[in-house]
């Protein structure tokens, strides 16, 4: 048996514009088809010119290219709306059928083997106004027939072929009054081996399905709602169930709709995917574009110059659209096939109002890991980055310039893509370093650093020691008021010594420092530049073996080139114009078209594009070709990111907080950019590239100006994951509380949801972990249920349910019958306007019967109900919490060591906690109140032995007072005054967890400070005292929310993970075991995602803790698989549905297959979703459980 192969990564789809010179036709109303018309095994294109009554044929070259002008033109009858191809006369040569709209006929052109055709042969369709054609064998006689959508007569017609190029008269089948059929597709929809027809009825906004009888006739139409003005159809098996499904584009609805097919030819509407307001989708095509064995959808927009690409998950669902731009015009029709025989699907589009067709070649894309950031220091305003091996360990390191901190920072790399903490070197007070690069200036084989000090009018040299350390700066003046902005290095006078060129922004000059090889330089020689030089680079642009200089000027809209002489001087300059208002900020050079001549690319900040100037041998350049970027392109670099030997472009888009990658095609042209977020308001200023993890793939480093950090994108090929199958509950419910138990004694965990409509919903688990439906039990009140608990209250070995009914001021019981059903509701009042908000179960009087206690947040009391047998309860005992409004947090423990359960509750409104000691008789002693400090607002409590005296203590987290307060327990159940731990920089504590971070067998505490943008770690002394606290930044404006503790790199030391809500990331702090942590490494959860809740588990059974996060705003959960060294793969996302609001996540094995699953509460769509794990880190389907209308769940 052969060895099993490791699963290969699936490459994302990328479209390459093949038509630099657009293929031209004279008319803007186009229809397209593909076929091999000259029998050379290369696909050709045929396109109609509707208003000119003709068709044009472009014979393909086999490599995806086509002649600019048509090879053959054919005259048609009148207004050819649609074309189809097939061998209608069985001569092995393709023929053409065309729908002539105005002359009410179908015209046939029979082909020869050289790509030419006979004159048109006409078949009348009556007064039908034919719009669309499809070619198939409808009567199983092995001869091609034709189906036509007749707009004028509201029917479809079938012309049965005889195999000799002739056809029977049209048979018609009604599509309904005023239906106006616009598109037609053919497939076997009911699995009877007979072809059926589906038609888009634009006039009646539906899809009509005609099931075939196998003899060329069809059943009457069955209609399905489509949306607003359906105009195009395509078919495919979207959920891999062996049944054909349909996608329809709704022009006026600006969307596409998916209909999933059943075996009997019936369809169910699955989902609608928006294409954007004003898009007017006109044509849709289906193929597996990204080679993941799942069908995808591509849609042409007639309302703008975009294409929508929807990546399929293989379960009938699709990702949100990715948009591709068309250079000019709007697309009217799209077809897809492999035009260049590279096994990737390509597309051809008709660009209506530009009188062109365009070819886009499909292929794999290069992707990156999530951004990992390294702090450069508070208010650093990092401007520039560069790379080099500064400690001679054959691993790339990083140097960066910090404008506001007046220093440079060196980060030493470990060869795995990770970097040590910053080593700082001062550039002098007020120096404001703007740019940095590296070279060996003293010929000692150790890299040195040069920096442009804008504020002190000099350049600084830091000579390397070869071990990653540097000597103090040596400065060279660039002149009074020069304000040097950038530098570049090379050997300008051919003496094998490194020289320096500097752009002097303040004096409108370029300065040259010739190196002497010993670390010293000549005095600066300056060359006057018109404008404000902002960036400089070098290269031999005229192939005379002498280095030249390229400068871009702010506010000048030009690129200046100075040609070098042998002696380090420069003469003769030329100017390349970047366009009015372009404001070029950066420039780079490289051979983009393989002609061995250097070309130029500039980042045009003012016009939001990259300008490419292709070079000639004499140092002159062609006019600029521009490629759109996002807002504010600030920096551009050149490198081969996808290892295809062609140079690509990487740009820092300062205004839209991302980097853009434009993949090169090797002929001087580039793809539309793909963007990678650098985080909200990060303002990337500079990019550089290098292989930081020695995987032979280029990585990208970016200076994040407003994040005071640098960011690393490691290059790799991304593997997307499926999104689970959705099972609808048929309702729009919203749970407020959840619990899990086996209600029907089948050894499967079932789910109960308490809803705010007064119902509880029971979801019984099947053996495969699915929950097909819910059963509702009314409490008799149409009010919000705020809490639910489960227990056996009548000792019949069956689970019963108790729920808190907040607005009706009562507790309701349902006794379980053991088969998944429940008896009638029994109600117990909690008092007038009491507001029960939380309920818990326990044996409070040691009689082996379960009792329950609830917290009332309206009258600030705790109510205890004692069980006296048979599922009945005594009247409540009421205990005041001495608070206007207690929180929903409750802690339990035996505080006085009498083996009886006691209770602690935080009271936010009066800044206290309340302790209730049990008396062993099902009652509690009078409450004892402990202050947490005036105005402190305690939000949560937890119980543990913090001073190792075997007595339980209490920790309280407060919003406004001390960050945490430790109440040490006495032996009698009383507590000492709180030991407060406060830092003036901590505000709005939102998360808390505990662990032993320094391996001293003493518990420590970590909290998140929401508005402080940090976490704080408090180290326990083992006696209830926390001597030290250490702050760790989570990033400016990060707003950390949830926090969890685990060992993420398997070093037996606890680490910390935090959800950074407004930085759209998960942050990882790796513990050293001594209480210190690495700088935060962040993993993007997606732009505008708003991650809130997170937890961890081993999802792929590799004994490494993985992370799952609820991304509230992007409506998905993100799974980060652990690499085992504390780093994580890029987030794999699983959609939770439109307007779902995922808020909190939990993990468990819900279907007893020994694999971890994920549960997420959907706070906006009133649902609970379960994602079932495959054990390899993927989740193969999702089940949705309704929780009742407007229940708004938050936690699970």
GROMACS .gro file of C-alpha atoms in nm, residues 226-567:
model
  342
  226UNK     CA    1  -3.574   3.422  -0.719
  227UNK     CA    2  -3.552   3.786  -0.620
  228UNK     CA    3  -3.581   4.109  -0.811
  229UNK     CA    4  -3.542   4.075  -1.188
  230UNK     CA    5  -3.349   3.747  -1.234
  231UNK     CA    6  -3.147   3.758  -1.556
  232UNK     CA    7  -2.887   3.479  -1.543
  233UNK     CA    8  -2.863   3.119  -1.420
  234UNK     CA    9  -2.594   2.859  -1.366
  235UNK     CA   10  -2.600   2.510  -1.217
  236UNK     CA   11  -2.367   2.290  -1.017
  237UNK     CA   12  -2.356   2.061  -0.716
  238UNK     CA   13  -2.275   2.322  -0.448
  239UNK     CA   14  -2.314   2.096  -0.145
  240UNK     CA   15  -2.163   1.778  -0.292
  241UNK     CA   16  -2.474   1.567  -0.236
  242UNK     CA   17  -2.491   1.444  -0.596
  243UNK     CA   18  -2.788   1.669  -0.679
  244UNK     CA   19  -2.781   1.972  -0.905
  245UNK     CA   20  -2.829   2.313  -0.748
  246UNK     CA   21  -2.901   2.654  -0.906
  247UNK     CA   22  -2.756   3.001  -0.868
  248UNK     CA   23  -2.946   3.301  -1.006
  249UNK     CA   24  -2.833   3.660  -1.042
  250UNK     CA   25  -3.096   3.919  -0.954
  251UNK     CA   26  -3.017   4.239  -1.140
  252UNK     CA   27  -3.242   4.480  -0.952
  253UNK     CA   28  -3.184   4.304  -0.620
  254UNK     CA   29  -2.805   4.342  -0.648
  255UNK     CA   30  -2.750   3.984  -0.529
  256UNK     CA   31  -2.732   3.618  -0.618
  257UNK     CA   32  -2.953   3.348  -0.465
  258UNK     CA   33  -2.870   2.980  -0.411
  259UNK     CA   34  -3.135   2.709  -0.450
  260UNK     CA   35  -3.031   2.361  -0.333
  261UNK     CA   36  -3.179   2.068  -0.519
  262UNK     CA   37  -3.340   1.750  -0.388
  263UNK     CA   38  -3.366   1.412  -0.563
  264UNK     CA   39  -3.721   1.479  -0.678
  265UNK     CA   40  -3.652   1.799  -0.867
  266UNK     CA   41  -3.768   2.022  -0.583
  267UNK     CA   42  -3.551   2.310  -0.462
  268UNK     CA   43  -3.507   2.487  -0.131
  269UNK     CA   44  -3.383   2.843  -0.107
  270UNK     CA   45  -3.053   2.838   0.080
  271UNK     CA   46  -2.900   3.185   0.098
  272UNK     CA   47  -2.871   3.524  -0.067
  273UNK     CA   48  -2.530   3.685  -0.125
  274UNK     CA   49  -2.507   4.057  -0.192
  275UNK     CA   50  -2.304   4.188  -0.486
  276UNK     CA   51  -2.326   4.549  -0.369
  277UNK     CA   52  -2.569   4.833  -0.428
  278UNK     CA   53  -2.561   4.952  -0.787
  279UNK     CA   54  -2.389   4.635  -0.912
  280UNK     CA   55  -2.682   4.506  -1.125
  281UNK     CA   56  -2.539   4.153  -1.165
  282UNK     CA   57  -2.594   4.046  -1.524
  283UNK     CA   58  -2.424   3.712  -1.573
  284UNK     CA   59  -2.311   3.427  -1.351
  285UNK     CA   60  -2.071   3.136  -1.404
  286UNK     CA   61  -1.984   2.834  -1.189
  287UNK     CA   62  -1.650   2.650  -1.172
  288UNK     CA   63  -1.397   2.529  -0.917
  289UNK     CA   64  -1.174   2.833  -0.958
  290UNK     CA   65  -0.939   2.771  -0.665
  291UNK     CA   66  -0.892   2.395  -0.712
  292UNK     CA   67  -1.023   2.294  -0.371
  293UNK     CA   68  -1.276   2.048  -0.517
  294UNK     CA   69  -1.562   2.286  -0.428
  295UNK     CA   70  -1.761   2.487  -0.678
  296UNK     CA   71  -1.726   2.865  -0.672
  297UNK     CA   72  -1.931   3.142  -0.833
  298UNK     CA   73  -1.822   3.443  -1.036
  299UNK     CA   74  -2.062   3.722  -1.127
  300UNK     CA   75  -2.039   4.002  -1.383
  301UNK     CA   76  -2.169   4.347  -1.283
  302UNK     CA   77  -2.346   4.557  -1.544
  303UNK     CA   78  -2.366   4.852  -1.304
  304UNK     CA   79  -1.995   4.901  -1.232
  305UNK     CA   80  -1.650   4.781  -1.335
  306UNK     CA   81  -1.636   4.489  -1.089
  307UNK     CA   82  -1.661   4.113  -1.078
  308UNK     CA   83  -1.789   3.931  -0.768
  309UNK     CA   84  -1.612   3.611  -0.670
  310UNK     CA   85  -1.778   3.381  -0.414
  311UNK     CA   86  -1.560   3.099  -0.280
  312UNK     CA   87  -1.761   2.784  -0.214
  313UNK     CA   88  -1.733   2.581   0.105
  314UNK     CA   89  -1.867   2.261  -0.048
  315UNK     CA   90  -2.175   2.258   0.177
  316UNK     CA   91  -2.394   2.491  -0.025
  317UNK     CA   92  -2.266   2.805   0.145
  318UNK     CA   93  -2.018   3.062   0.017
  319UNK     CA   94  -1.782   3.322   0.153
  320UNK     CA   95  -1.866   3.689   0.125
  321UNK     CA   96  -1.775   3.830  -0.213
  322UNK     CA   97  -1.426   3.923  -0.322
  323UNK     CA   98  -1.424   4.199  -0.580
  324UNK     CA   99  -1.206   4.213  -0.892
  325UNK     CA  100  -1.182   4.535  -1.090
  326UNK     CA  101  -1.196   4.570  -1.467
  327UNK     CA  102  -0.979   4.846  -1.603
  328UNK     CA  103  -1.249   5.006  -1.818
  329UNK     CA  104  -1.616   4.960  -1.879
  330UNK     CA  105  -1.877   4.736  -1.720
  331UNK     CA  106  -1.923   4.363  -1.778
  332UNK     CA  107  -2.239   4.227  -1.934
  333UNK     CA  108  -2.163   3.857  -1.981
  334UNK     CA  109  -1.909   3.614  -1.843
  335UNK     CA  110  -1.795   3.267  -1.950
  336UNK     CA  111  -1.536   3.041  -1.790
  337UNK     CA  112  -1.302   2.767  -1.911
  338UNK     CA  113  -0.932   2.676  -1.923
  339UNK     CA  114  -0.800   2.893  -2.206
  340UNK     CA  115  -0.428   2.817  -2.167
  341UNK     CA  116  -0.431   2.449  -2.071
  342UNK     CA  117  -0.275   2.508  -1.727
  343UNK     CA  118  -0.563   2.330  -1.544
  344UNK     CA  119  -0.678   2.661  -1.389
  345UNK     CA  120  -1.013   2.806  -1.493
  346UNK     CA  121  -0.995   3.134  -1.684
  347UNK     CA  122  -1.273   3.379  -1.765
  348UNK     CA  123  -1.380   3.590  -2.061
  349UNK     CA  124  -1.604   3.891  -2.009
  350UNK     CA  125  -1.790   4.120  -2.243
  351UNK     CA  126  -1.726   4.485  -2.153
  352UNK     CA  127  -2.041   4.643  -2.288
  353UNK     CA  128  -1.984   5.017  -2.290
  354UNK     CA  129  -1.614   4.992  -2.377
  355UNK     CA  130  -1.665   4.784  -2.694
  356UNK     CA  131  -1.419   4.520  -2.573
  357UNK     CA  132  -1.389   4.168  -2.445
  358UNK     CA  133  -1.138   4.091  -2.173
  359UNK     CA  134  -0.956   3.774  -2.076
  360UNK     CA  135  -0.854   3.699  -1.718
  361UNK     CA  136  -0.628   3.400  -1.660
  362UNK     CA  137  -0.679   3.208  -1.339
  363UNK     CA  138  -0.397   3.084  -1.119
  364UNK     CA  139  -0.270   3.037  -0.764
  365UNK     CA  140  -0.206   3.329  -0.532
  366UNK     CA  141   0.063   3.388  -0.268
  367UNK     CA  142  -0.068   3.456   0.078
  368UNK     CA  143   0.070   3.545   0.417
  369UNK     CA  144   0.022   3.451   0.778
  370UNK     CA  145  -0.151   3.689   1.012
  371UNK     CA  146   0.037   3.999   1.111
  372UNK     CA  147   0.267   3.957   1.412
  373UNK     CA  148   0.369   4.284   1.577
  374UNK     CA  149   0.668   4.381   1.788
  375UNK     CA  150   0.656   4.698   1.995
  376UNK     CA  151   0.905   4.972   1.910
  377UNK     CA  152   0.826   5.167   2.229
  378UNK     CA  153   0.567   5.413   2.345
  379UNK     CA  154   0.495   5.694   2.099
  380UNK     CA  155   0.775   5.573   1.874
  381UNK     CA  156   0.603   5.661   1.543
  382UNK     CA  157   0.806   5.410   1.347
  383UNK     CA  158   0.890   5.549   1.003
  384UNK     CA  159   1.125   5.302   0.836
  385UNK     CA  160   1.245   4.942   0.846
  386UNK     CA  161   1.536   4.753   0.689
  387UNK     CA  162   1.678   4.403   0.717
  388UNK     CA  163   2.020   4.243   0.746
  389UNK     CA  164   2.214   3.978   0.937
  390UNK     CA  165   2.356   4.187   1.219
  391UNK     CA  166   2.494   3.905   1.436
  392UNK     CA  167   2.634   3.679   1.163
  393UNK     CA  168   2.414   3.381   1.248
  394UNK     CA  169   2.283   3.342   0.892
  395UNK     CA  170   1.939   3.465   1.010
  396UNK     CA  171   1.786   3.793   0.905
  397UNK     CA  172   1.740   4.066   1.165
  398UNK     CA  173   1.550   4.395   1.154
  399UNK     CA  174   1.638   4.758   1.217
  400UNK     CA  175   1.377   5.032   1.240
  401UNK     CA  176   1.376   5.411   1.285
  402UNK     CA  177   1.151   5.577   1.545
  403UNK     CA  178   1.073   5.938   1.457
  404UNK     CA  179   0.941   6.056   1.795
  405UNK     CA  180   1.166   5.850   2.025
  406UNK     CA  181   1.487   5.966   1.854
  407UNK     CA  182   1.625   5.615   1.829
  408UNK     CA  183   1.664   5.312   1.613
  409UNK     CA  184   1.569   4.962   1.726
  410UNK     CA  185   1.735   4.632   1.638
  411UNK     CA  186   1.535   4.308   1.653
  412UNK     CA  187   1.745   3.991   1.623
  413UNK     CA  188   1.576   3.704   1.440
  414UNK     CA  189   1.579   3.337   1.538
  415UNK     CA  190   1.535   3.201   1.185
  416UNK     CA  191   1.181   3.080   1.255
  417UNK     CA  192   1.017   3.414   1.189
  418UNK     CA  193   1.034   3.527   1.551
  419UNK     CA  194   1.236   3.816   1.690
  420UNK     CA  195   1.390   3.912   2.024
  421UNK     CA  196   1.297   4.229   2.209
  422UNK     CA  197   1.416   4.559   2.072
  423UNK     CA  198   1.768   4.683   2.139
  424UNK     CA  199   1.765   5.065   2.135
  425UNK     CA  200   2.032   5.302   2.007
  426UNK     CA  201   1.989   5.677   2.043
  427UNK     CA  202   2.013   5.895   1.734
  428UNK     CA  203   2.037   6.212   1.944
  429UNK     CA  204   1.790   6.448   2.102
  430UNK     CA  205   1.551   6.598   1.847
  431UNK     CA  206   1.704   6.391   1.566
  432UNK     CA  207   1.369   6.259   1.435
  433UNK     CA  208   1.511   5.968   1.232
  434UNK     CA  209   1.306   5.912   0.917
  435UNK     CA  210   1.487   5.640   0.728
  436UNK     CA  211   1.729   5.356   0.793
  437UNK     CA  212   1.925   5.103   0.589
  438UNK     CA  213   2.226   4.874   0.635
  439UNK     CA  214   2.563   4.815   0.469
  440UNK     CA  215   2.927   4.738   0.548
  441UNK     CA  216   3.096   5.079   0.553
  442UNK     CA  217   3.433   4.977   0.703
  443UNK     CA  218   3.493   4.649   0.517
  444UNK     CA  219   3.504   4.435   0.833
  445UNK     CA  220   3.237   4.191   0.703
  446UNK     CA  221   3.000   4.318   0.974
  447UNK     CA  222   2.689   4.506   0.880
  448UNK     CA  223   2.662   4.868   0.984
  449UNK     CA  224   2.357   5.098   0.990
  450UNK     CA  225   2.299   5.442   0.841
  451UNK     CA  226   2.006   5.660   0.941
  452UNK     CA  227   1.868   5.989   0.806
  453UNK     CA  228   1.821   6.225   1.101
  454UNK     CA  229   1.560   6.471   0.977
  455UNK     CA  230   1.556   6.689   1.287
  456UNK     CA  231   1.933   6.740   1.335
  457UNK     CA  232   2.029   6.772   0.966
  458UNK     CA  233   2.273   6.482   0.952
  459UNK     CA  234   2.314   6.116   0.879
  460UNK     CA  235   2.422   5.881   1.154
  461UNK     CA  236   2.643   5.574   1.119
  462UNK     CA  237   2.626   5.287   1.371
  463UNK     CA  238   2.916   5.048   1.322
  464UNK     CA  239   2.833   4.686   1.390
  465UNK     CA  240   3.027   4.462   1.627
  466UNK     CA  241   2.915   4.149   1.446
  467UNK     CA  242   2.723   4.010   1.743
  468UNK     CA  243   2.406   4.213   1.701
  469UNK     CA  244   2.538   4.509   1.899
  470UNK     CA  245   2.653   4.845   1.765
  471UNK     CA  246   2.882   5.129   1.863
  472UNK     CA  247   2.738   5.471   1.932
  473UNK     CA  248   2.641   5.687   1.638
  474UNK     CA  249   2.892   5.881   1.426
  475UNK     CA  250   2.728   6.172   1.244
  476UNK     CA  251   2.794   6.351   0.914
  477UNK     CA  252   2.626   6.683   0.848
  478UNK     CA  253   2.395   6.716   0.550
  479UNK     CA  254   2.385   7.097   0.582
  480UNK     CA  255   2.186   7.354   0.771
  481UNK     CA  256   1.812   7.311   0.720
  482UNK     CA  257   1.866   7.009   0.493
  483UNK     CA  258   1.618   6.780   0.671
  484UNK     CA  259   1.742   6.449   0.523
  485UNK     CA  260   1.446   6.221   0.461
  486UNK     CA  261   1.586   5.902   0.308
  487UNK     CA  262   1.917   5.737   0.219
  488UNK     CA  263   2.042   5.468  -0.017
  489UNK     CA  264   2.381   5.298  -0.042
  490UNK     CA  265   2.595   5.147  -0.315
  491UNK     CA  266   2.937   5.189  -0.480
  492UNK     CA  267   2.905   5.499  -0.699
  493UNK     CA  268   3.275   5.534  -0.800
  494UNK     CA  269   3.363   5.168  -0.858
  495UNK     CA  270   3.622   5.150  -0.578
  496UNK     CA  271   3.449   4.855  -0.403
  497UNK     CA  272   3.361   5.081  -0.108
  498UNK     CA  273   3.009   5.163   0.003
  499UNK     CA  274   2.892   5.518  -0.064
  500UNK     CA  275   2.577   5.697   0.054
  501UNK     CA  276   2.320   5.910  -0.124
  502UNK     CA  277   2.074   6.114   0.079
  503UNK     CA  278   1.753   6.300  -0.015
  504UNK     CA  279   1.769   6.643   0.153
  505UNK     CA  280   1.408   6.749   0.174
  506UNK     CA  281   1.473   7.091   0.326
  507UNK     CA  282   1.736   7.217   0.078
  508UNK     CA  283   1.593   7.062  -0.240
  509UNK     CA  284   1.910   6.864  -0.299
  510UNK     CA  285   2.065   6.521  -0.317
  511UNK     CA  286   2.385   6.464  -0.119
  512UNK     CA  287   2.661   6.216  -0.200
  513UNK     CA  288   2.901   6.080   0.066
  514UNK     CA  289   3.183   5.876  -0.091
  515UNK     CA  290   3.309   5.603   0.138
  516UNK     CA  291   3.680   5.552   0.213
  517UNK     CA  292   3.640   5.189   0.317
  518UNK     CA  293   3.740   5.249   0.678
  519UNK     CA  294   3.410   5.381   0.801
  520UNK     CA  295   3.481   5.744   0.716
  521UNK     CA  296   3.335   5.946   0.431
  522UNK     CA  297   3.418   6.246   0.218
  523UNK     CA  298   3.235   6.569   0.270
  524UNK     CA  299   2.894   6.580   0.112
  525UNK     CA  300   2.865   6.674  -0.256
  526UNK     CA  301   2.520   6.812  -0.335
  527UNK     CA  302   2.310   6.827  -0.651
  528UNK     CA  303   2.017   7.066  -0.663
  529UNK     CA  304   1.676   6.914  -0.728
  530UNK     CA  305   1.360   7.097  -0.829
  531UNK     CA  306   1.100   7.019  -0.566
  532UNK     CA  307   1.123   6.848  -0.230
  533UNK     CA  308   1.314   6.518  -0.264
  534UNK     CA  309   1.154   6.261  -0.035
  535UNK     CA  310   1.290   5.925  -0.150
  536UNK     CA  311   1.596   5.800  -0.336
  537UNK     CA  312   1.709   5.469  -0.479
  538UNK     CA  313   1.987   5.352  -0.713
  539UNK     CA  314   2.043   5.125  -1.013
  540UNK     CA  315   2.212   5.108  -1.352
  541UNK     CA  316   1.928   5.240  -1.565
  542UNK     CA  317   2.116   5.290  -1.895
  543UNK     CA  318   2.333   4.975  -1.887
  544UNK     CA  319   2.667   5.157  -1.885
  545UNK     CA  320   2.791   4.972  -1.576
  546UNK     CA  321   2.764   5.292  -1.371
  547UNK     CA  322   2.512   5.341  -1.097
  548UNK     CA  323   2.245   5.605  -1.143
  549UNK     CA  324   2.013   5.775  -0.894
  550UNK     CA  325   1.632   5.788  -0.900
  551UNK     CA  326   1.458   6.053  -0.687
  552UNK     CA  327   1.091   6.128  -0.626
  553UNK     CA  328   0.983   6.471  -0.511
  554UNK     CA  329   0.692   6.556  -0.288
  555UNK     CA  330   0.454   6.812  -0.448
  556UNK     CA  331   0.650   6.789  -0.777
  557UNK     CA  332   0.463   6.498  -0.942
  558UNK     CA  333   0.785   6.388  -1.114
  559UNK     CA  334   1.051   6.119  -1.104
  560UNK     CA  335   1.408   6.251  -1.156
  561UNK     CA  336   1.695   6.036  -1.283
  562UNK     CA  337   2.063   6.139  -1.254
  563UNK     CA  338   2.310   5.931  -1.453
  564UNK     CA  339   2.633   5.834  -1.284
  565UNK     CA  340   2.993   5.880  -1.397
  566UNK     CA  341   3.287   5.655  -1.303
  567UNK     CA  342   3.412   5.888  -1.032
   0.00000   0.00000   0.00000
